[in-house]
Coordinates of C-alpha atoms in Angstrom, one line a residue:
X1 CA 13.1 1.7 -10.1
X2 CA 10.5 -0.5 -11.9
X3 CA 7.1 1.0 -12.3
X4 CA 4.2 -0.6 -10.3
X5 CA 1.9 -3.1 -12.0
X6 CA -0.9 -1.5 -13.9
X7 CA -4.3 -3.3 -13.6
X8 CA -7.5 -2.6 -15.5
X9 CA -10.8 -3.3 -13.8
X10 CA -13.9 -3.6 -16.1
X11 CA -16.9 -3.5 -13.8
X12 CA -20.3 -1.8 -14.2
X13 CA -21.1 -1.8 -10.5
X14 CA -19.6 1.4 -8.9
X15 CA -19.5 -0.2 -5.4
X16 CA -17.7 -3.4 -6.6
X17 CA -15.3 -1.3 -8.7
X18 CA -14.4 0.9 -5.8
X19 CA -13.9 -2.2 -3.6
X20 CA -11.5 -3.7 -6.1
X21 CA -9.7 -0.4 -6.6
X22 CA -9.0 0.0 -2.9
X23 CA -7.9 -3.6 -2.5
X24 CA -5.5 -3.4 -5.4
X25 CA -4.1 0.1 -4.7
X26 CA -3.3 -1.1 -1.1
X27 CA -0.9 -3.5 -2.8
X28 CA 0.9 -0.5 -4.4
X29 CA -0.6 -1.2 -7.9
X30 CA -2.0 1.3 -10.3
X31 CA -5.7 0.8 -11.2
X32 CA -7.6 2.0 -14.2
X33 CA -11.4 1.4 -14.1
X34 CA -13.9 1.0 -17.0
X35 CA -17.7 0.6 -16.5
X36 CA -18.3 -1.1 -19.8
X37 CA -16.6 -3.2 -22.4
X38 CA -16.6 -0.3 -25.0
X39 CA -14.9 2.0 -22.6
X40 CA -12.3 -0.7 -21.8
X41 CA -11.5 -1.2 -25.5
X42 CA -11.0 2.5 -26.0
X43 CA -8.6 2.6 -22.9
X44 CA -6.7 -0.4 -24.3
X45 CA -6.0 1.6 -27.5
X46 CA -4.2 4.1 -25.2
X47 CA -2.3 1.9 -22.8
X48 CA -1.8 -1.8 -22.3
X49 CA -2.1 -3.0 -18.7
X50 CA -0.3 -5.8 -17.0
X51 CA -3.5 -7.6 -16.1
X52 CA -7.2 -7.2 -16.7
X53 CA -10.0 -8.0 -14.2
X54 CA -13.3 -8.3 -16.0
X55 CA -16.9 -8.9 -14.8
X56 CA -18.7 -11.6 -16.7
X57 CA -22.0 -9.8 -16.8
X58 CA -21.5 -6.3 -18.4
X59 CA -24.0 -4.1 -20.1
X60 CA -23.8 -4.3 -23.9
X61 CA -20.8 -6.4 -24.7
X62 CA -20.6 -9.2 -22.2
X63 CA -17.3 -10.1 -20.4
X64 CA -16.7 -13.3 -22.4
X65 CA -17.1 -11.4 -25.7
X66 CA -14.7 -8.7 -24.4
X67 CA -12.1 -11.5 -23.7
X68 CA -12.4 -12.7 -27.3
X69 CA -11.8 -9.2 -28.7
X70 CA -8.8 -8.7 -26.4
X71 CA -7.3 -12.0 -27.6
X72 CA -7.8 -11.0 -31.3
X73 CA -5.5 -8.0 -30.9
X74 CA -1.8 -8.5 -31.2
X75 CA -1.1 -5.8 -28.7
X76 CA -3.2 -7.3 -25.9
X77 CA -3.6 -11.0 -26.5
X78 CA -0.7 -11.8 -24.1
X79 CA -2.3 -9.8 -21.2
X80 CA -3.5 -12.1 -18.4
X81 CA -7.3 -11.9 -17.8
X82 CA -9.0 -12.7 -14.5
X83 CA -12.8 -13.1 -14.8
X84 CA -15.2 -12.4 -11.9
X85 CA -18.9 -13.3 -11.7
X86 CA -21.7 -13.7 -9.2
X87 CA -22.3 -17.2 -10.5
X88 CA -20.4 -20.2 -9.1
X89 CA -21.7 -22.8 -11.5
X90 CA -19.3 -24.8 -13.7
X91 CA -21.1 -23.8 -16.9
X92 CA -20.3 -20.1 -16.3
X93 CA -16.7 -21.0 -15.4
X94 CA -16.3 -23.0 -18.6
X95 CA -17.7 -20.2 -20.7
X96 CA -15.4 -17.7 -19.1
X97 CA -12.2 -19.8 -19.5
X98 CA -13.1 -20.9 -23.1
X99 CA -13.6 -17.2 -24.1
X100 CA -9.9 -16.4 -23.3
X101 CA -9.8 -15.8 -19.5
X102 CA -6.7 -17.1 -17.7
X103 CA -8.5 -17.5 -14.4
X104 CA -12.1 -17.4 -13.1
X105 CA -13.3 -16.6 -9.6
X106 CA -16.7 -15.8 -8.0
X107 CA -17.1 -12.3 -6.6
X108 CA -17.7 -13.8 -3.1
X109 CA -14.1 -15.1 -3.0
X110 CA -11.9 -14.3 0.0
X111 CA -9.9 -11.1 -0.8
X112 CA -6.7 -13.0 0.2
X113 CA -7.4 -15.7 -2.4
X114 CA -8.1 -13.0 -5.0
X115 CA -4.8 -11.3 -4.4
X116 CA -3.0 -14.7 -4.5
X117 CA -4.5 -15.4 -7.9
X118 CA -3.6 -11.9 -9.2
X119 CA 0.0 -12.2 -8.0
X120 CA 0.4 -15.5 -9.7
X121 CA -0.9 -14.1 -13.0
X122 CA 1.3 -11.0 -12.7
X123 CA 4.4 -13.1 -11.9
X124 CA 3.9 -14.9 -15.2
X125 CA 3.1 -11.7 -17.1
X126 CA 6.5 -10.2 -16.2
X127 CA 8.2 -12.5 -18.7
X128 CA 5.7 -12.5 -21.5
X129 CA 7.8 -10.2 -23.7
X130 CA 11.0 -12.2 -23.2
X131 CA 12.5 -14.5 -25.7
X132 CA 11.4 -18.1 -25.0
X133 CA 13.9 -20.6 -23.9
X134 CA 13.6 -24.3 -24.9
X135 CA 11.4 -24.9 -27.8
X136 CA 7.6 -24.6 -27.9
X137 CA 5.7 -27.8 -29.0
X138 CA 2.5 -26.2 -30.1
X139 CA 3.2 -27.1 -33.7
X140 CA 2.0 -30.7 -32.7
X141 CA 0.3 -32.3 -29.8
X142 CA 0.9 -30.5 -26.5
X143 CA 3.0 -32.5 -24.1
X144 CA 1.8 -32.8 -20.5
X145 CA 3.5 -34.3 -17.4
X146 CA 1.2 -35.8 -14.7
X147 CA 2.7 -36.4 -11.3
X148 CA 0.6 -38.3 -8.7
X149 CA 1.3 -41.1 -6.2
X150 CA -2.1 -42.6 -6.7
X151 CA -1.9 -45.1 -9.7
X152 CA -5.7 -45.2 -10.0
X153 CA -6.2 -41.4 -10.2
X154 CA -3.1 -41.0 -12.4
X155 CA -4.4 -43.5 -14.9
X156 CA -7.8 -41.9 -14.9
X157 CA -6.3 -38.4 -15.4
X158 CA -4.0 -39.6 -18.2
X159 CA -6.9 -41.3 -20.1
X160 CA -9.1 -38.2 -19.9
X161 CA -6.3 -35.9 -21.1
X162 CA -5.3 -38.3 -23.9
X163 CA -8.9 -38.2 -25.1
X164 CA -8.3 -34.5 -25.7
X165 CA -5.3 -35.3 -28.0
X166 CA -2.7 -34.5 -25.4
X167 CA 0.6 -36.4 -25.2
X168 CA 0.7 -37.4 -21.5
X169 CA 3.8 -38.7 -19.6
X170 CA 3.0 -40.3 -16.2
X171 CA 5.2 -40.0 -13.1
X172 CA 4.3 -41.8 -9.8
X173 CA 6.2 -39.5 -7.5
X174 CA 7.9 -36.1 -7.2
X175 CA 11.5 -37.3 -7.8
X176 CA 10.5 -39.3 -10.9
X177 CA 8.6 -36.2 -12.2
X178 CA 11.6 -34.0 -11.7
X179 CA 13.8 -36.5 -13.6
X180 CA 11.3 -36.4 -16.5
X181 CA 11.5 -32.6 -16.5
X182 CA 15.3 -32.6 -16.6
X183 CA 15.3 -35.0 -19.6
X184 CA 12.3 -33.8 -21.7
X185 CA 10.4 -30.7 -22.6
X186 CA 6.8 -30.3 -21.5
X187 CA 4.1 -27.7 -22.2
X188 CA 2.3 -28.1 -18.8
X189 CA 2.9 -30.0 -15.5
X190 CA 0.1 -31.4 -13.3
X191 CA 1.3 -32.2 -9.8
X192 CA -0.5 -33.6 -6.7
X193 CA -0.2 -31.6 -3.5
X194 CA 0.1 -34.5 -1.1
X195 CA 2.7 -37.2 -2.0
X196 CA 4.9 -39.3 0.4
X197 CA 8.2 -38.8 -1.5
X198 CA 8.3 -35.1 -2.4
X199 CA 5.1 -33.2 -1.8
X200 CA 3.7 -30.9 -4.5
X201 CA 5.0 -27.7 -2.8
X202 CA 8.6 -28.9 -2.9
X203 CA 8.2 -30.1 -6.5
X204 CA 6.9 -26.6 -7.5
X205 CA 9.9 -24.9 -5.8
X206 CA 12.4 -27.2 -7.6
X207 CA 10.6 -26.6 -11.0
X208 CA 10.8 -22.9 -10.4
X209 CA 14.6 -23.2 -9.8
X210 CA 15.0 -25.2 -13.0
X211 CA 13.0 -22.6 -15.0
X212 CA 15.3 -19.8 -13.8
X213 CA 18.4 -21.8 -14.6
X214 CA 17.2 -22.7 -18.1
X215 CA 15.4 -19.3 -18.9
X216 CA 12.2 -21.3 -19.5
X217 CA 8.7 -21.3 -18.0
X218 CA 6.4 -24.3 -18.0
X219 CA 3.0 -23.7 -16.4
X220 CA 2.3 -25.8 -13.3
X221 CA -1.2 -26.8 -12.2
X222 CA -1.5 -28.2 -8.7
X223 CA -4.1 -30.9 -7.9
X224 CA -5.4 -31.7 -4.4
X225 CA -8.1 -33.5 -2.7
X226 CA -7.9 -31.0 0.2
X227 CA -9.1 -27.6 -1.0
X228 CA -8.5 -24.8 1.6
X229 CA -7.0 -21.4 1.7
X230 CA -3.7 -22.3 3.4
X231 CA -2.9 -25.0 0.8
X232 CA -3.8 -22.7 -2.0
X233 CA -1.6 -20.0 -0.6
X234 CA 1.4 -22.4 -0.2
X235 CA 0.9 -23.8 -3.7
X236 CA 0.7 -20.4 -5.5
X237 CA 3.6 -18.9 -3.5
X238 CA 5.7 -22.0 -4.4
X239 CA 5.3 -21.2 -8.1
X240 CA 2.1 -23.0 -9.1
X241 CA 0.1 -21.2 -11.8
X242 CA -3.3 -22.7 -10.9
X243 CA -4.8 -24.7 -8.1
X244 CA -7.7 -27.2 -8.8
X245 CA -9.4 -29.7 -6.6
X246 CA -9.5 -33.3 -7.7
X247 CA -13.3 -33.3 -6.9
X248 CA -13.8 -30.6 -9.6
X249 CA -15.6 -31.4 -12.8
X250 CA -13.1 -32.9 -15.3
X251 CA -14.4 -30.5 -17.9
X252 CA -13.3 -27.5 -15.7
X253 CA -9.9 -29.1 -15.2
X254 CA -9.5 -29.4 -19.0
X255 CA -10.6 -25.8 -19.5
X256 CA -8.0 -24.6 -17.0
X257 CA -5.3 -26.6 -18.8
X258 CA -6.3 -25.1 -22.1
X259 CA -6.2 -21.6 -20.5
X260 CA -2.6 -22.2 -19.2
X261 CA -1.5 -23.6 -22.6
X262 CA -3.1 -20.6 -24.4
X263 CA -1.3 -18.1 -22.2
X264 CA 2.0 -20.0 -22.7
X265 CA 1.5 -19.9 -26.4
X266 CA 0.7 -16.2 -26.4
X267 CA 3.7 -15.3 -24.3
X268 CA 6.1 -17.3 -26.5
X269 CA 4.5 -15.9 -29.7
X270 CA 4.8 -12.4 -28.3
X271 CA 8.5 -13.1 -27.4
X272 CA 9.2 -14.2 -31.0
X273 CA 7.4 -11.2 -32.4
X274 CA 9.3 -8.8 -30.1
X275 CA 12.6 -10.4 -31.1
X276 CA 11.8 -10.0 -34.8
X277 CA 10.7 -6.4 -34.3
X278 CA 13.9 -5.7 -32.3
X279 CA 16.0 -7.2 -35.1
X280 CA 14.3 -5.1 -37.7
X281 CA 14.7 -2.0 -35.6
X282 CA 18.4 -2.7 -35.2
X283 CA 18.8 -3.0 -39.0
X284 CA 17.0 0.3 -39.5
X285 CA 19.2 2.0 -36.9
X286 CA 22.4 0.7 -38.5
X287 CA 21.3 2.0 -41.9
X288 CA 20.6 5.6 -40.6
X289 CA 22.9 5.8 -37.6
X290 CA 24.8 8.9 -38.6
X291 CA 21.7 10.9 -39.6
X292 CA 19.6 9.8 -36.7
X293 CA 22.4 10.4 -34.2
X294 CA 22.9 14.0 -35.4
X295 CA 19.1 14.7 -35.3
X296 CA 18.8 13.1 -31.9
X297 CA 21.6 15.2 -30.5
X298 CA 20.1 18.4 -31.8
X299 CA 16.7 17.5 -30.5
X300 CA 18.1 16.4 -27.2
X301 CA 19.9 19.7 -26.8
X302 CA 16.7 21.7 -27.5
X303 CA 14.7 19.5 -25.1
X304 CA 17.4 19.8 -22.4
X305 CA 17.4 23.6 -22.6
X306 CA 13.6 23.6 -22.5
X307 CA 13.6 21.2 -19.5
X308 CA 16.1 23.4 -17.7
X309 CA 13.9 26.4 -18.2
X310 CA 10.8 24.5 -17.0
X311 CA 12.8 23.2 -14.0
X312 CA 13.9 26.7 -13.0
X313 CA 10.3 28.0 -13.3
X314 CA 9.0 25.0 -11.1
X315 CA 11.7 25.8 -8.5
X316 CA 10.7 29.4 -8.5
X317 CA 7.0 28.7 -8.0
X318 CA 7.8 26.1 -5.3
X319 CA 9.8 28.6 -3.3
X320 CA 7.0 31.2 -3.7
X321 CA 4.5 28.6 -2.5
X322 CA 6.7 27.6 0.5
X323 CA 7.2 31.3 1.4
X324 CA 3.4 31.9 1.2
X325 CA 2.7 28.9 3.4
X326 CA 5.1 30.2 6.1
X327 CA 3.5 33.6 5.9
X328 CA 0.1 32.1 6.2
X329 CA 1.1 30.0 9.2
X330 CA 2.5 33.1 11.0
X331 CA -0.7 35.0 10.4
X332 CA -2.9 32.2 11.7
X333 CA -0.5 30.8 14.3
X334 CA -1.8 27.6 16.0
X335 CA 0.0 28.7 19.1
X336 CA -2.0 32.0 19.3
X337 CA -5.3 30.1 18.8
X338 CA -4.4 27.6 21.5
X339 CA -3.4 30.3 23.9
X340 CA -6.7 32.1 23.2
X341 CA -8.7 29.0 23.9
X342 CA -6.8 28.3 27.1
X343 CA -7.5 31.8 28.3
X344 CA -11.2 31.7 27.5
X345 CA -11.6 28.4 29.3
X346 CA -9.6 29.4 32.4
X347 CA -12.0 32.0 33.9
X348 CA -15.2 29.8 33.9
X349 CA -13.1 26.9 35.1
X350 CA -11.8 28.9 38.0
X351 CA -15.4 29.9 38.9
X352 CA -16.5 26.3 38.9
X353 CA -13.6 25.1 41.0
X354 CA -14.1 27.9 43.6
X355 CA -17.8 27.0 43.8
X356 CA -17.0 23.3 44.2
X357 CA -14.8 24.0 47.2
X358 CA -17.5 26.3 48.7
X359 CA -20.1 23.5 48.3
X360 CA -17.8 21.0 50.0
X361 CA -17.2 23.4 52.9
X362 CA -21.0 24.0 53.3
X363 CA -21.7 20.3 53.4
X364 CA -19.0 20.0 56.1
X365 CA -20.7 22.8 58.2
X366 CA -24.1 21.1 57.8
X367 CA -22.7 17.8 59.0
X368 CA -21.1 19.5 62.0
X369 CA -24.3 21.4 62.9
X370 CA -26.6 18.3 62.5
X371 CA -24.3 16.2 64.6
X372 CA -26.0 13.1 66.1
X373 CA -29.3 14.2 64.6
X374 CA -28.1 13.2 61.2
X375 CA -29.7 9.7 60.5
X376 CA -27.8 6.9 58.9
X377 CA -29.6 7.2 55.6
X378 CA -28.8 10.8 55.4
X379 CA -25.2 10.1 56.2
X380 CA -25.1 7.6 53.2
X381 CA -26.6 10.2 50.9
X382 CA -24.1 12.8 52.1
X383 CA -21.2 10.3 51.5
X384 CA -22.4 9.7 48.0
X385 CA -22.6 13.5 47.3
X386 CA -19.0 13.8 48.7
X387 CA -17.9 11.0 46.3
X388 CA -19.5 12.7 43.3
X389 CA -17.9 16.0 44.3
X390 CA -14.6 14.2 44.5
X391 CA -15.0 12.8 41.0
X392 CA -15.9 16.3 39.7
X393 CA -12.8 17.6 41.4
X394 CA -10.6 15.1 39.6
X395 CA -12.2 15.9 36.3
X396 CA -11.7 19.6 36.8
X397 CA -8.1 18.9 37.7
X398 CA -7.6 17.1 34.4
X399 CA -9.2 20.0 32.5
X400 CA -6.9 22.4 34.4
X401 CA -3.9 20.2 33.5
X402 CA -5.0 20.3 29.8
X403 CA -5.1 24.1 29.9
X404 CA -1.6 24.2 31.3
X405 CA -0.5 21.9 28.5
X406 CA -2.2 24.2 25.9
X407 CA -0.4 27.2 27.4
X408 CA 2.9 25.4 27.4
X409 CA 2.5 24.4 23.8
X410 CA 1.2 27.8 22.6
X411 CA 4.3 29.6 23.9
X412 CA 3.1 33.2 24.1
X413 CA 6.6 34.4 23.0
X414 CA 6.6 32.1 19.9
X415 CA 7.5 35.0 17.6
X416 CA 10.8 35.4 19.4
X417 CA 14.1 33.8 18.6
X418 CA 15.2 32.1 21.8
X419 CA 16.6 29.0 23.4
X420 CA 14.1 26.2 24.2
X421 CA 14.2 22.6 25.5
X422 CA 13.2 20.5 22.5
X423 CA 12.4 17.5 24.7
X424 CA 9.8 19.6 26.6
X425 CA 8.3 20.8 23.3
X426 CA 8.0 17.2 22.1
X427 CA 6.3 16.2 25.4
X428 CA 3.9 19.1 25.1
X429 CA 3.0 18.1 21.5
X430 CA 2.4 14.5 22.6
X431 CA 0.1 15.6 25.4
X432 CA -1.8 17.7 22.9
X433 CA -2.2 14.7 20.6
X434 CA -3.4 12.3 23.4
X435 CA -6.8 12.0 21.6
X436 CA -5.0 10.5 18.6
X437 CA -2.7 8.3 20.5
X438 CA -5.1 7.0 23.2
X439 CA -4.2 3.4 24.3
X440 CA -3.6 2.1 20.7
X441 CA -0.2 3.8 20.1
X442 CA 2.9 3.3 22.3
X443 CA 5.5 6.1 22.3
X444 CA 9.2 5.2 22.8
X445 CA 11.5 8.1 23.6
X446 CA 15.3 7.9 23.1
X447 CA 16.4 11.5 24.0
X448 CA 20.0 12.5 23.8
X449 CA 21.8 14.1 26.7
X450 CA 21.0 17.6 25.7
X451 CA 17.7 19.0 24.4
X452 CA 18.7 22.7 24.2
X453 CA 18.3 24.5 20.8
X454 CA 18.1 28.1 19.8
X455 CA 15.4 28.7 17.2
X456 CA 12.0 30.2 16.5
X457 CA 10.2 28.2 19.2
X458 CA 6.6 28.4 18.0
X459 CA 7.5 27.4 14.4
X460 CA 9.4 24.4 15.7
X461 CA 6.4 23.4 17.8
X462 CA 4.3 23.5 14.6
X463 CA 6.8 21.2 12.8
X464 CA 6.7 18.7 15.7
X465 CA 2.9 18.8 15.9
X466 CA 2.5 18.2 12.1
X467 CA 5.0 15.3 11.9
X468 CA 3.8 13.6 15.1
X469 CA 0.2 13.9 14.0
X470 CA 1.2 12.4 10.6
X471 CA 2.9 9.5 12.3
X472 CA -0.2 8.8 14.5
X473 CA -2.5 8.9 11.4
X474 CA -0.3 6.5 9.6
X475 CA -0.9 3.8 12.2
X476 CA -4.4 2.4 11.4
X477 CA -4.9 0.2 14.5
X478 CA -2.1 -0.4 17.0
X479 CA 1.6 0.4 16.7
X480 CA 4.6 2.4 18.0
X481 CA 6.0 5.8 17.5
X482 CA 9.7 6.1 18.2
X483 CA 11.2 9.5 18.9
X484 CA 15.0 10.0 19.1
X485 CA 17.1 13.2 19.5
X486 CA 20.8 13.9 19.3
X487 CA 23.5 16.1 17.7
X488 CA 25.5 15.2 14.6
X489 CA 27.7 17.3 12.3
X490 CA 26.7 20.6 13.8
X491 CA 22.9 19.7 13.6
X492 CA 20.3 19.0 16.2
X493 CA 18.5 15.9 14.9
X494 CA 15.0 14.8 15.7
X495 CA 13.9 11.4 14.4
X496 CA 10.2 10.4 14.4
X497 CA 9.4 6.9 13.2
X498 CA 6.1 5.0 13.0
X499 CA 5.1 1.4 12.4
X500 CA 2.4 2.3 9.9
X501 CA 2.0 0.8 6.4
X502 CA 4.7 3.2 5.1
X503 CA 5.0 5.4 2.1
X504 CA 6.0 3.8 -1.3
X505 CA 9.5 4.7 -2.3
X506 CA 8.4 6.2 -5.6
X507 CA 6.1 8.6 -3.7
X508 CA 8.4 9.8 -1.0
X509 CA 9.9 12.7 -3.0
X510 CA 6.4 14.2 -3.3
X511 CA 5.3 14.1 0.4
X512 CA 6.5 17.7 0.9
X513 CA 4.6 19.1 -2.1
X514 CA 1.6 21.3 -1.2
X515 CA -1.8 19.5 -1.3
X516 CA -0.2 16.1 -1.9
X517 CA -1.3 13.5 0.6
X518 CA -1.2 9.7 0.8
X519 CA -4.3 9.7 3.2
X520 CA -7.7 8.5 1.9
X521 CA -9.9 11.1 0.2
X522 CA -11.4 13.5 2.7
X523 CA -8.7 13.0 5.3
X524 CA -6.0 15.7 5.5
X525 CA -5.3 18.8 3.4
X526 CA -1.8 17.9 2.2
X527 CA -0.4 21.1 3.7
X528 CA 1.0 19.9 7.1
X529 CA 4.2 18.5 5.7
X530 CA 4.6 21.2 3.1
X531 CA 4.4 23.8 5.9
X532 CA 6.9 21.9 8.0
X533 CA 9.3 21.7 5.0
X534 CA 9.1 25.5 4.6
X535 CA 9.7 26.2 8.3
X536 CA 12.7 23.9 8.4
X537 CA 14.1 25.5 5.2
X538 CA 13.7 28.9 6.8
X539 CA 15.8 27.6 9.7
X540 CA 18.5 26.6 7.2
X541 CA 17.8 23.0 8.2
X542 CA 16.7 19.8 6.5
X543 CA 13.8 17.4 6.8
X544 CA 14.1 13.9 5.2
X545 CA 11.8 10.9 4.8
X546 CA 12.7 7.3 4.5
X547 CA 11.3 3.8 5.0
X548 CA 12.0 1.9 8.2
X549 CA 13.4 -1.6 8.5
X550 CA 10.4 -3.9 9.2
X551 CA 7.8 -1.4 7.8
X552 CA 6.7 2.2 8.5
X553 CA 8.2 5.6 7.9
X554 CA 10.9 7.7 9.5
X555 CA 11.1 11.6 9.3
X556 CA 14.4 13.2 10.4
X557 CA 14.4 16.9 11.2
X558 CA 17.8 18.7 11.3
X559 CA 18.3 22.2 12.7
X560 CA 21.7 23.9 12.8
X561 CA 23.0 24.3 16.4
X562 CA 24.6 27.6 15.6
X563 CA 21.5 29.2 14.0
X564 CA 21.5 33.0 14.2
X565 CA 18.4 35.3 14.4
X566 CA 17.6 37.0 11.1
X567 CA 15.9 40.4 10.9
X568 CA 14.2 39.4 7.7
X569 CA 12.6 36.5 9.5
X570 CA 11.2 38.7 12.1
X571 CA 9.8 41.2 9.7
X572 CA 8.0 38.6 7.5

């Protein structure tokens, strides 16, 4: 599985840095933050990211100077750089692009636009170490292809670019432009978004297909007189590397073209360097193959033995931790706590209910005694009192229902090994979690024909409670929890799926580790799923986690149908 993209954020504002970190990590990317240019340069000596987001105004070394230093290093000069600043003037944008940045955005930009620009830069950075395809023309004048159906603007654009010593080929439509690309090599393509023949979006898509077939990559800059978020989204997703309005300052357009050409040059140069280094390494390997192979086998055998010892130690500690968690859970059983709370509430509740009925009876007697002497106004007040007493009675009935639910969930005989109705246990857990579900989460139940299972009832309740609560927490706004039961291969299976944002595949193997959590800092202890894992293991069962089609997460709990009571389990 490929590793997630690694992004470095160089920002001296703690608030802005945290905002960017949260936005990028929500996309599944790794984020490294540096508060100053000096710290960023030290971090770059340790690891090279896939993209750098840098603030223009930094304390000490400014953002544009940091870009220049990054471009001076052979290790980092091919890394895409996105510059952010509070200024939106063309002069600041020009300075940022000329210093070596690949893109430039104000900090006030829409987060969706920011993510689109980052994805575009990352898409191009994936191939920066590859061997270039058709030849690079940077030894002479860069060759540009300009595609626009407006002869006036096309001529104006070509004249401006030729004044910068570019070789410009003009195409008056999408089809003509694609024919030029098929016949000649270009270093950059400028294409208009709106054209009557083939629009810029379709031209970008076809250029992308051509690049894949030829193992080549020519940057595409889309021009438009209609600058809006939807058009930018469509353009960048179609394969464009940049998106510039025709109304922009021509100097800014030229600076963005230079940035695209610079990045293409760095990527191709890095590819040639990588190929040369690879060739030299192969020569060295061939010269020392026998010696190196023998040393590698010996070293590998030693490391493998060491790794096996470490793995055995990790497994031993993990089993000890799981056993400890199960013991701790038994000593502080949630069921016992709930039962105690229900018992404490029941007596004062009964007192209030009895007194409520007594008050209603007394009001009835007073009405009967007063008879016709009771004036109309008094009758209305008595009616209001009766209505309020009725509301109180309904509220108390709901509290009484909650206490019954608590008692059902707590199962006073939870320490015993007996037969239970799993469907009833699930329903009890859902009632207990009503404060989490409210009206925002819909629950779909797909129960099998039989819900009977012999197990340690209280512990299974704890597993259901933990997994259902985890599913509810995973849904940030509205969504659905789907619960299905059935039997398969001698196992009673309980599937609990949610429509939350899901758990990344590379993190699923860790969700049952103690103290590991995917929730934000301050939410959750990271013990719920670890406890559930230990309980299911003690039942000789399995608990699995997987992604759901369409998004979300699914936990599957499997308990043997022929489980037998163990004396050691009782004595723990």
